[in-house]
mmCIF file of C-alpha atoms in Angstrom:
data_model
loop_
_atom_site.group_PDB
_atom_site.id
_atom_site.type_symbol
_atom_site.label_atom_id
_atom_site.label_comp_id
_atom_site.label_asym_id
_atom_site.label_seq_id
_atom_site.Cartn_x
_atom_site.Cartn_y
_atom_site.Cartn_z
ATOM 1 C CA UNK A 1 -28.229 18.929 12.516
ATOM 2 C CA UNK A 2 -31.933 18.460 11.750
ATOM 3 C CA UNK A 3 -32.009 21.662 9.672
ATOM 4 C CA UNK A 4 -29.028 20.427 7.655
ATOM 5 C CA UNK A 5 -30.782 17.126 7.018
ATOM 6 C CA UNK A 6 -33.999 18.809 5.920
ATOM 7 C CA UNK A 7 -32.157 21.271 3.696
ATOM 8 C CA UNK A 8 -30.120 18.556 1.986
ATOM 9 C CA UNK A 9 -33.152 16.272 1.644
ATOM 10 C CA UNK A 10 -35.266 18.982 0.007
ATOM 11 C CA UNK A 11 -32.439 19.933 -2.357
ATOM 12 C CA UNK A 12 -31.783 16.292 -3.253
ATOM 13 C CA UNK A 13 -35.473 15.597 -3.919
ATOM 14 C CA UNK A 14 -35.761 18.708 -6.097
ATOM 15 C CA UNK A 15 -32.572 17.837 -7.992
ATOM 16 C CA UNK A 16 -33.428 14.178 -8.522
ATOM 17 C CA UNK A 17 -36.768 15.086 -10.092
ATOM 18 C CA UNK A 18 -34.947 16.368 -13.178
ATOM 19 C CA UNK A 19 -32.321 13.650 -13.846
ATOM 20 C CA UNK A 20 -35.108 11.115 -13.288
ATOM 21 C CA UNK A 21 -36.723 12.561 -16.417
ATOM 22 C CA UNK A 22 -33.814 13.785 -18.537
ATOM 23 C CA UNK A 23 -31.842 10.514 -18.538
ATOM 24 C CA UNK A 24 -34.828 8.683 -19.990
ATOM 25 C CA UNK A 25 -35.724 11.597 -22.254
ATOM 26 C CA UNK A 26 -32.231 11.571 -23.775
ATOM 27 C CA UNK A 27 -32.706 7.933 -24.786
ATOM 28 C CA UNK A 28 -36.188 8.685 -26.115
ATOM 29 C CA UNK A 29 -34.942 11.625 -28.196
ATOM 30 C CA UNK A 30 -32.057 9.643 -29.665
ATOM 31 C CA UNK A 31 -34.384 6.802 -30.640
ATOM 32 C CA UNK A 32 -36.967 9.159 -32.187
ATOM 33 C CA UNK A 33 -34.415 11.003 -34.299
ATOM 34 C CA UNK A 34 -32.767 7.758 -35.406
ATOM 35 C CA UNK A 35 -36.133 6.295 -36.438
ATOM 36 C CA UNK A 36 -36.884 9.491 -38.379
ATOM 37 C CA UNK A 37 -33.483 9.266 -40.062
ATOM 38 C CA UNK A 38 -34.086 5.675 -41.137
ATOM 39 C CA UNK A 39 -37.756 5.931 -42.134
ATOM 40 C CA UNK A 40 -38.097 9.556 -43.237
ATOM 41 C CA UNK A 41 -41.411 9.759 -41.344
ATOM 42 C CA UNK A 42 -41.937 13.424 -40.327
ATOM 43 C CA UNK A 43 -44.052 12.353 -37.335
ATOM 44 C CA UNK A 44 -40.931 11.161 -35.497
ATOM 45 C CA UNK A 45 -39.185 14.447 -36.238
ATOM 46 C CA UNK A 46 -42.188 16.284 -34.792
ATOM 47 C CA UNK A 47 -41.979 14.164 -31.651
ATOM 48 C CA UNK A 48 -38.249 14.857 -31.403
ATOM 49 C CA UNK A 49 -38.663 18.632 -31.775
ATOM 50 C CA UNK A 50 -41.438 18.765 -29.180
ATOM 51 C CA UNK A 51 -39.614 16.806 -26.493
ATOM 52 C CA UNK A 52 -36.152 18.293 -26.944
ATOM 53 C CA UNK A 53 -37.459 21.622 -25.604
ATOM 54 C CA UNK A 54 -38.729 19.956 -22.443
ATOM 55 C CA UNK A 55 -35.458 18.059 -22.157
ATOM 56 C CA UNK A 56 -33.485 21.317 -22.369
ATOM 57 C CA UNK A 57 -35.431 22.903 -19.501
ATOM 58 C CA UNK A 58 -35.099 19.828 -17.292
ATOM 59 C CA UNK A 59 -31.403 19.453 -18.084
ATOM 60 C CA UNK A 60 -30.650 23.051 -17.144
ATOM 61 C CA UNK A 61 -32.586 22.906 -13.879
ATOM 62 C CA UNK A 62 -30.927 19.602 -12.971
ATOM 63 C CA UNK A 63 -27.441 21.068 -13.463
ATOM 64 C CA UNK A 64 -28.220 24.127 -11.334
ATOM 65 C CA UNK A 65 -29.813 22.088 -8.516
ATOM 66 C CA UNK A 66 -26.950 19.577 -8.615
ATOM 67 C CA UNK A 67 -24.419 22.377 -8.177
ATOM 68 C CA UNK A 68 -26.265 23.610 -5.085
ATOM 69 C CA UNK A 69 -26.332 20.085 -3.680
ATOM 70 C CA UNK A 70 -22.577 19.706 -4.171
ATOM 71 C CA UNK A 71 -21.931 22.845 -2.119
ATOM 72 C CA UNK A 72 -24.331 21.631 0.590
ATOM 73 C CA UNK A 73 -22.430 18.349 0.761
ATOM 74 C CA UNK A 74 -19.298 20.192 1.811
ATOM 75 C CA UNK A 75 -20.914 22.935 3.900
ATOM 76 C CA UNK A 76 -23.525 20.895 5.788
ATOM 77 C CA UNK A 77 -21.401 17.779 6.255
ATOM 78 C CA UNK A 78 -17.878 19.199 6.362
ATOM 79 C CA UNK A 79 -16.346 16.539 8.632
ATOM 80 C CA UNK A 80 -17.857 13.730 6.585
ATOM 81 C CA UNK A 81 -16.751 15.352 3.315
ATOM 82 C CA UNK A 82 -13.206 15.627 4.708
ATOM 83 C CA UNK A 83 -13.205 11.979 5.718
ATOM 84 C CA UNK A 84 -14.463 10.561 2.411
ATOM 85 C CA UNK A 85 -13.034 13.251 0.133
ATOM 86 C CA UNK A 86 -10.115 11.159 -1.215
ATOM 87 C CA UNK A 87 -12.667 8.686 -2.612
ATOM 88 C CA UNK A 88 -15.880 10.596 -3.314
ATOM 89 C CA UNK A 89 -14.013 13.662 -4.550
ATOM 90 C CA UNK A 90 -12.334 11.581 -7.227
ATOM 91 C CA UNK A 91 -15.562 9.781 -8.174
ATOM 92 C CA UNK A 92 -17.605 12.955 -8.524
ATOM 93 C CA UNK A 93 -14.700 14.641 -10.286
ATOM 94 C CA UNK A 94 -14.679 11.849 -12.853
ATOM 95 C CA UNK A 95 -18.344 12.537 -13.504
ATOM 96 C CA UNK A 96 -17.452 16.127 -14.361
ATOM 97 C CA UNK A 97 -14.486 15.173 -16.565
ATOM 98 C CA UNK A 98 -16.310 12.475 -18.511
ATOM 99 C CA UNK A 99 -20.081 12.961 -18.381
ATOM 100 C CA UNK A 100 -20.369 16.754 -18.083
ATOM 101 C CA UNK A 101 -17.750 17.481 -20.729
ATOM 102 C CA UNK A 102 -19.341 14.993 -23.120
ATOM 103 C CA UNK A 103 -22.809 16.421 -22.535
ATOM 104 C CA UNK A 104 -21.580 20.003 -22.881
ATOM 105 C CA UNK A 105 -19.936 19.160 -26.180
ATOM 106 C CA UNK A 106 -23.013 17.677 -27.842
ATOM 107 C CA UNK A 107 -26.101 19.187 -26.214
ATOM 108 C CA UNK A 108 -25.715 22.359 -28.279
ATOM 109 C CA UNK A 109 -25.706 20.334 -31.505
ATOM 110 C CA UNK A 110 -28.779 18.397 -30.416
ATOM 111 C CA UNK A 111 -30.734 21.513 -29.415
ATOM 112 C CA UNK A 112 -29.706 23.885 -32.233
ATOM 113 C CA UNK A 113 -28.287 21.690 -34.985
ATOM 114 C CA UNK A 114 -31.613 20.588 -36.472
ATOM 115 C CA UNK A 115 -31.543 21.906 -40.066
ATOM 116 C CA UNK A 116 -28.042 23.324 -39.604
ATOM 117 C CA UNK A 117 -25.910 20.170 -39.557
ATOM 118 C CA UNK A 118 -26.189 16.907 -41.424
ATOM 119 C CA UNK A 119 -28.844 14.489 -40.086
ATOM 120 C CA UNK A 120 -26.220 11.848 -39.306
ATOM 121 C CA UNK A 121 -24.298 14.386 -37.240
ATOM 122 C CA UNK A 122 -27.494 15.183 -35.363
ATOM 123 C CA UNK A 123 -28.101 11.499 -34.648
ATOM 124 C CA UNK A 124 -24.503 11.077 -33.477
ATOM 125 C CA UNK A 125 -24.858 14.072 -31.122
ATOM 126 C CA UNK A 126 -28.077 12.630 -29.691
ATOM 127 C CA UNK A 127 -26.444 9.283 -28.931
ATOM 128 C CA UNK A 128 -23.350 10.943 -27.445
ATOM 129 C CA UNK A 129 -25.686 12.805 -25.109
ATOM 130 C CA UNK A 130 -27.195 9.461 -24.106
ATOM 131 C CA UNK A 131 -23.701 8.161 -23.344
ATOM 132 C CA UNK A 132 -23.048 11.265 -21.247
ATOM 133 C CA UNK A 133 -26.220 10.931 -19.172
ATOM 134 C CA UNK A 134 -25.545 7.221 -18.594
ATOM 135 C CA UNK A 135 -21.958 7.966 -17.555
ATOM 136 C CA UNK A 136 -23.264 10.574 -15.121
ATOM 137 C CA UNK A 137 -25.702 8.025 -13.698
ATOM 138 C CA UNK A 138 -22.897 5.465 -13.394
ATOM 139 C CA UNK A 139 -20.498 7.724 -11.486
ATOM 140 C CA UNK A 140 -23.159 9.078 -9.128
ATOM 141 C CA UNK A 141 -24.554 5.613 -8.385
ATOM 142 C CA UNK A 142 -21.044 4.314 -7.815
ATOM 143 C CA UNK A 143 -20.378 7.065 -5.270
ATOM 144 C CA UNK A 144 -23.751 6.634 -3.582
ATOM 145 C CA UNK A 145 -23.432 2.849 -3.477
ATOM 146 C CA UNK A 146 -19.981 3.130 -1.923
ATOM 147 C CA UNK A 147 -21.496 5.220 0.867
ATOM 148 C CA UNK A 148 -24.068 2.459 1.400
ATOM 149 C CA UNK A 149 -21.623 -0.461 1.303
ATOM 150 C CA UNK A 150 -17.996 0.813 1.271
ATOM 151 C CA UNK A 151 -15.246 -1.437 -0.074
ATOM 152 C CA UNK A 152 -11.670 -1.203 -1.336
ATOM 153 C CA UNK A 153 -10.432 1.407 1.172
ATOM 154 C CA UNK A 154 -8.062 1.904 4.070
ATOM 155 C CA UNK A 155 -8.317 4.504 6.840
ATOM 156 C CA UNK A 156 -5.319 6.807 7.142
ATOM 157 C CA UNK A 157 -5.252 9.714 9.594
ATOM 158 C CA UNK A 158 -9.044 9.881 9.803
ATOM 159 C CA UNK A 159 -9.559 9.744 6.047
ATOM 160 C CA UNK A 160 -10.755 6.931 3.804
ATOM 161 C CA UNK A 161 -8.344 6.309 0.951
ATOM 162 C CA UNK A 162 -8.706 3.891 -1.921
ATOM 163 C CA UNK A 163 -6.633 0.729 -1.798
ATOM 164 C CA UNK A 164 -8.408 -0.856 -4.787
ATOM 165 C CA UNK A 165 -10.279 1.458 -7.149
ATOM 166 C CA UNK A 166 -12.052 -1.407 -8.878
ATOM 167 C CA UNK A 167 -13.616 -2.459 -5.569
ATOM 168 C CA UNK A 168 -14.407 1.174 -4.763
ATOM 169 C CA UNK A 169 -16.212 1.872 -8.030
ATOM 170 C CA UNK A 170 -17.897 -1.501 -8.439
ATOM 171 C CA UNK A 171 -18.706 -2.127 -4.789
ATOM 172 C CA UNK A 172 -21.195 -4.855 -3.826
ATOM 173 C CA UNK A 173 -24.181 -2.463 -3.641
ATOM 174 C CA UNK A 174 -23.505 -1.016 -7.107
ATOM 175 C CA UNK A 175 -24.530 -4.139 -9.009
ATOM 176 C CA UNK A 176 -27.981 -3.959 -7.392
ATOM 177 C CA UNK A 177 -28.559 -0.235 -7.118
ATOM 178 C CA UNK A 178 -27.374 0.772 -10.594
ATOM 179 C CA UNK A 179 -29.841 -1.333 -12.635
ATOM 180 C CA UNK A 180 -32.599 -0.454 -10.161
ATOM 181 C CA UNK A 181 -32.065 3.299 -10.577
ATOM 182 C CA UNK A 182 -31.442 3.066 -14.318
ATOM 183 C CA UNK A 183 -34.733 1.262 -14.803
ATOM 184 C CA UNK A 184 -36.405 3.763 -12.460
ATOM 185 C CA UNK A 185 -35.363 6.812 -14.500
ATOM 186 C CA UNK A 186 -36.417 5.150 -17.771
ATOM 187 C CA UNK A 187 -39.777 4.252 -16.243
ATOM 188 C CA UNK A 188 -40.230 7.761 -14.807
ATOM 189 C CA UNK A 189 -39.558 9.333 -18.192
ATOM 190 C CA UNK A 190 -41.975 6.898 -19.855
ATOM 191 C CA UNK A 191 -44.780 7.809 -17.432
ATOM 192 C CA UNK A 192 -44.056 11.504 -17.983
ATOM 193 C CA UNK A 193 -44.056 11.157 -21.771
ATOM 194 C CA UNK A 194 -47.185 9.008 -21.702
ATOM 195 C CA UNK A 195 -48.976 11.458 -19.430
ATOM 196 C CA UNK A 196 -48.355 14.431 -21.716
ATOM 197 C CA UNK A 197 -49.388 12.393 -24.756
ATOM 198 C CA UNK A 198 -52.561 11.256 -22.971
ATOM 199 C CA UNK A 199 -53.461 14.890 -22.252
ATOM 200 C CA UNK A 200 -53.178 15.727 -25.945
ATOM 201 C CA UNK A 201 -55.255 12.653 -26.759
ATOM 202 C CA UNK A 202 -58.008 13.630 -24.324
ATOM 203 C CA UNK A 203 -58.048 17.172 -25.738
ATOM 204 C CA UNK A 204 -58.203 15.753 -29.284
ATOM 205 C CA UNK A 205 -55.166 17.792 -30.318
ATOM 206 C CA UNK A 206 -52.287 16.642 -32.522
ATOM 207 C CA UNK A 207 -53.736 13.143 -32.565
ATOM 208 C CA UNK A 208 -51.058 11.391 -34.652
ATOM 209 C CA UNK A 209 -48.371 12.800 -32.355
ATOM 210 C CA UNK A 210 -50.326 11.893 -29.231
ATOM 211 C CA UNK A 211 -51.232 8.372 -30.275
ATOM 212 C CA UNK A 212 -47.755 7.410 -31.433
ATOM 213 C CA UNK A 213 -46.076 8.921 -28.354
ATOM 214 C CA UNK A 214 -48.503 7.251 -25.945
ATOM 215 C CA UNK A 215 -48.124 3.925 -27.718
ATOM 216 C CA UNK A 216 -44.327 4.062 -27.403
ATOM 217 C CA UNK A 217 -44.467 5.067 -23.734
ATOM 218 C CA UNK A 218 -46.899 2.279 -22.817
ATOM 219 C CA UNK A 219 -44.864 -0.261 -24.749
ATOM 220 C CA UNK A 220 -41.710 0.676 -22.857
ATOM 221 C CA UNK A 221 -43.564 0.523 -19.529
ATOM 222 C CA UNK A 222 -45.013 -2.892 -20.326
ATOM 223 C CA UNK A 223 -41.500 -4.235 -20.873
ATOM 224 C CA UNK A 224 -39.591 -2.465 -18.076
ATOM 225 C CA UNK A 225 -42.055 -2.616 -15.175
ATOM 226 C CA UNK A 226 -41.931 -6.411 -14.673
ATOM 227 C CA UNK A 227 -38.129 -6.288 -14.870
ATOM 228 C CA UNK A 228 -38.104 -3.507 -12.275
ATOM 229 C CA UNK A 229 -40.218 -5.597 -9.906
ATOM 230 C CA UNK A 230 -37.592 -8.332 -9.989
ATOM 231 C CA UNK A 231 -34.631 -5.942 -9.701
ATOM 232 C CA UNK A 232 -36.289 -3.970 -6.903
ATOM 233 C CA UNK A 233 -36.967 -7.140 -4.944
ATOM 234 C CA UNK A 234 -33.339 -8.226 -5.366
ATOM 235 C CA UNK A 235 -32.183 -4.786 -4.184
ATOM 236 C CA UNK A 236 -34.384 -5.023 -1.075
ATOM 237 C CA UNK A 237 -33.028 -8.510 -0.346
ATOM 238 C CA UNK A 238 -29.463 -7.182 -0.624
ATOM 239 C CA UNK A 239 -30.365 -4.328 1.717
ATOM 240 C CA UNK A 240 -31.839 -6.775 4.203
ATOM 241 C CA UNK A 241 -28.559 -8.692 4.284
ATOM 242 C CA UNK A 242 -26.198 -5.688 4.382
ATOM 243 C CA UNK A 243 -28.312 -2.938 5.990
ATOM 244 C CA UNK A 244 -31.021 -4.683 8.032
ATOM 245 C CA UNK A 245 -31.770 -1.630 10.183
ATOM 246 C CA UNK A 246 -32.393 0.457 7.094
ATOM 247 C CA UNK A 247 -34.815 -2.106 5.697
ATOM 248 C CA UNK A 248 -36.599 -2.312 9.055
ATOM 249 C CA UNK A 249 -37.014 1.475 9.034
ATOM 250 C CA UNK A 250 -38.353 1.358 5.481
ATOM 251 C CA UNK A 251 -40.940 -1.241 6.415
ATOM 252 C CA UNK A 252 -42.117 0.965 9.273
ATOM 253 C CA UNK A 253 -42.488 -1.665 12.005
ATOM 254 C CA UNK A 254 -41.130 -1.391 15.538
ATOM 255 C CA UNK A 255 -42.109 -4.788 16.896
ATOM 256 C CA UNK A 256 -41.668 -8.036 14.997
ATOM 257 C CA UNK A 257 -45.343 -8.916 15.292
ATOM 258 C CA UNK A 258 -46.820 -7.556 12.061
ATOM 259 C CA UNK A 259 -47.341 -9.438 8.801
ATOM 260 C CA UNK A 260 -48.941 -6.482 7.000
ATOM 261 C CA UNK A 261 -47.631 -3.963 4.517
ATOM 262 C CA UNK A 262 -47.562 -0.341 5.718
ATOM 263 C CA UNK A 263 -48.874 2.185 3.217
ATOM 264 C CA UNK A 264 -48.368 5.199 5.486
ATOM 265 C CA UNK A 265 -46.442 5.529 8.734
ATOM 266 C CA UNK A 266 -45.985 8.449 11.153
ATOM 267 C CA UNK A 267 -43.339 7.151 13.603
ATOM 268 C CA UNK A 268 -42.553 8.362 17.103
ATOM 269 C CA UNK A 269 -38.860 7.541 17.448
ATOM 270 C CA UNK A 270 -38.682 8.594 21.123
ATOM 271 C CA UNK A 271 -41.382 6.141 22.227
ATOM 272 C CA UNK A 272 -40.464 3.453 19.719
ATOM 273 C CA UNK A 273 -43.912 3.138 18.155
ATOM 274 C CA UNK A 274 -46.014 4.468 15.303
ATOM 275 C CA UNK A 275 -48.318 7.367 16.064
ATOM 276 C CA UNK A 276 -50.380 6.479 13.012
ATOM 277 C CA UNK A 277 -50.170 3.878 10.283
ATOM 278 C CA UNK A 278 -52.232 2.410 7.450
ATOM 279 C CA UNK A 279 -51.488 -1.162 6.426
ATOM 280 C CA UNK A 280 -52.661 -3.979 4.185
ATOM 281 C CA UNK A 281 -52.859 -7.161 6.294
ATOM 282 C CA UNK A 282 -50.661 -10.138 5.291
ATOM 283 C CA UNK A 283 -49.183 -8.365 2.257
ATOM 284 C CA UNK A 284 -45.835 -7.746 3.959
ATOM 285 C CA UNK A 285 -45.377 -11.458 4.548
ATOM 286 C CA UNK A 286 -46.359 -12.261 0.960
ATOM 287 C CA UNK A 287 -43.829 -9.760 -0.397
ATOM 288 C CA UNK A 288 -41.286 -11.443 1.868
ATOM 289 C CA UNK A 289 -42.011 -14.648 -0.086
ATOM 290 C CA UNK A 290 -44.228 -16.281 2.547
ATOM 291 C CA UNK A 291 -47.342 -17.045 0.508
ATOM 292 C CA UNK A 292 -49.229 -18.126 3.619
ATOM 293 C CA UNK A 293 -49.161 -14.475 4.752
ATOM 294 C CA UNK A 294 -48.333 -15.364 8.349
ATOM 295 C CA UNK A 295 -44.613 -14.532 8.638
ATOM 296 C CA UNK A 296 -43.751 -11.434 10.654
ATOM 297 C CA UNK A 297 -41.900 -8.501 9.123
ATOM 298 C CA UNK A 298 -38.760 -7.581 11.142
ATOM 299 C CA UNK A 299 -39.209 -4.638 13.503
ATOM 300 C CA UNK A 300 -36.756 -1.875 14.352
ATOM 301 C CA UNK A 301 -36.695 -2.643 18.089
ATOM 302 C CA UNK A 302 -34.638 -5.767 17.426
ATOM 303 C CA UNK A 303 -31.762 -3.485 16.355
ATOM 304 C CA UNK A 304 -29.743 -1.740 19.129
ATOM 305 C CA UNK A 305 -30.755 1.887 19.458
ATOM 306 C CA UNK A 306 -27.318 3.257 18.571
ATOM 307 C CA UNK A 307 -27.380 1.291 15.289
ATOM 308 C CA UNK A 308 -30.784 2.493 14.087
ATOM 309 C CA UNK A 309 -31.111 5.062 11.267
ATOM 310 C CA UNK A 310 -31.583 8.631 12.400
ATOM 311 C CA UNK A 311 -35.159 9.763 11.928
ATOM 312 C CA UNK A 312 -37.648 12.543 12.587
ATOM 313 C CA UNK A 313 -41.280 12.235 13.536
ATOM 314 C CA UNK A 314 -42.230 11.938 9.908
ATOM 315 C CA UNK A 315 -39.729 10.426 7.532
ATOM 316 C CA UNK A 316 -39.613 12.222 4.173
ATOM 317 C CA UNK A 317 -40.100 9.848 1.275
ATOM 318 C CA UNK A 318 -41.434 6.916 3.316
ATOM 319 C CA UNK A 319 -44.917 7.188 1.875
ATOM 320 C CA UNK A 320 -43.525 7.476 -1.634
ATOM 321 C CA UNK A 321 -41.824 4.104 -1.380
ATOM 322 C CA UNK A 322 -44.919 2.209 -0.338
ATOM 323 C CA UNK A 323 -46.715 1.852 -3.694
ATOM 324 C CA UNK A 324 -43.703 0.229 -5.440
ATOM 325 C CA UNK A 325 -45.015 -3.360 -5.649
ATOM 326 C CA UNK A 326 -48.366 -2.164 -6.977
ATOM 327 C CA UNK A 327 -47.021 -0.396 -10.058
ATOM 328 C CA UNK A 328 -46.103 -3.446 -12.088
ATOM 329 C CA UNK A 329 -49.547 -4.629 -13.216
ATOM 330 C CA UNK A 330 -50.749 -1.130 -14.179
ATOM 331 C CA UNK A 331 -49.257 -0.875 -17.691
ATOM 332 C CA UNK A 332 -50.447 -4.373 -18.581
ATOM 333 C CA UNK A 333 -54.011 -3.192 -18.118
ATOM 334 C CA UNK A 334 -53.383 0.117 -19.859
ATOM 335 C CA UNK A 335 -51.719 -1.213 -23.022
ATOM 336 C CA UNK A 336 -54.649 -3.382 -24.175
ATOM 337 C CA UNK A 337 -57.045 -0.534 -23.397
ATOM 338 C CA UNK A 338 -54.947 1.949 -25.373
ATOM 339 C CA UNK A 339 -55.038 -0.359 -28.394
ATOM 340 C CA UNK A 340 -58.730 -1.233 -28.056
ATOM 341 C CA UNK A 341 -61.666 0.581 -29.731
ATOM 342 C CA UNK A 342 -62.435 2.244 -26.390
ATOM 343 C CA UNK A 343 -58.995 3.761 -26.401
ATOM 344 C CA UNK A 344 -59.301 4.952 -29.991
ATOM 345 C CA UNK A 345 -61.818 7.684 -29.463
ATOM 346 C CA UNK A 346 -62.075 8.861 -33.024
ATOM 347 C CA UNK A 347 -60.343 6.939 -35.800
ATOM 348 C CA UNK A 348 -61.760 9.188 -38.455
ATOM 349 C CA UNK A 349 -60.551 12.285 -36.658
ATOM 350 C CA UNK A 350 -57.100 10.777 -36.398
ATOM 351 C CA UNK A 351 -57.042 9.925 -40.103
ATOM 352 C CA UNK A 352 -58.199 13.427 -40.967
ATOM 353 C CA UNK A 353 -55.470 15.014 -38.886
ATOM 354 C CA UNK A 354 -52.886 12.609 -40.306
ATOM 355 C CA UNK A 355 -53.744 13.418 -43.905
ATOM 356 C CA UNK A 356 -54.121 17.152 -43.461
ATOM 357 C CA UNK A 357 -50.964 17.437 -41.367
ATOM 358 C CA UNK A 358 -52.879 19.161 -38.580
ATOM 359 C CA UNK A 359 -50.486 19.208 -35.608
ATOM 360 C CA UNK A 360 -51.717 22.392 -33.977
ATOM 361 C CA UNK A 361 -50.845 22.865 -30.359
ATOM 362 C CA UNK A 362 -47.810 20.579 -30.574
ATOM 363 C CA UNK A 363 -44.795 22.502 -31.736
#
């Protein structure tokens, strides 16, 4: 059982790394090509051509890893897959019929149609690919949210069957989890794009490309990060109401006597305590909307043992969740810096590259 969990967790983490980038990259590529089409500025076409190659690699790896994960779902969790198959099988099948077919039909035009088809056809293919990636995100989040908070089903002979497909697809958790994940993948892609552009900027290579790309990425982050803070908080509040034990496990407290915020936790589930933890005092209470910082964060011991989430000595992903509330202010400090003289290392060099068309190292 533990091996199956580790195998599925590793596969899921590896797979999710690619859709987390390619969904946002598809939007970025469509916007860049559309701006080039409307303005005729070759810089946006250069940006499009550079990033579509990275998108193609990530898209291919995501498809392959997702196929492996689908097989693991049935092989590692056969009894569960049999029980929920009449619902999840249909939902995931709809992703294939709608999203995959749409993506397969237009990704070839986007990758190889540049210079071979009309520019408007290229733009249309790019936006159809965006629709496909968003449809894929919608179906997967609908299925995952149903597993978190199932609705619209009846149990017949040990299987869950849909009694109301609207309630199945748009279950209560979906309205919170979908915008949270959609914002997350757009933010992840923006950080990735901004990081590559910053590297080019530091190396003083392809400066017009680097500066414009970094500016766009930071602008998107400055807009989306505050929204994500609000949506993420609402998602956590929903989880606290519908899955309190899960939220208690996320917070990493066993006893309800801590008002701090755990940055790192190594739990001992057998003894019901943390072997090691690093916390910021009072921050947990403040995040829980107690500005005095004295309220206690709920602990896992208040939940009956048979209702607690299954865990190992070290929960994968727990440490990755901890920095979430600290990400919001970062772009707001970076954007002014990027537009300040300190961020513009060499205006004359940029102008020289712009006028001579020197884009070496960025093809």
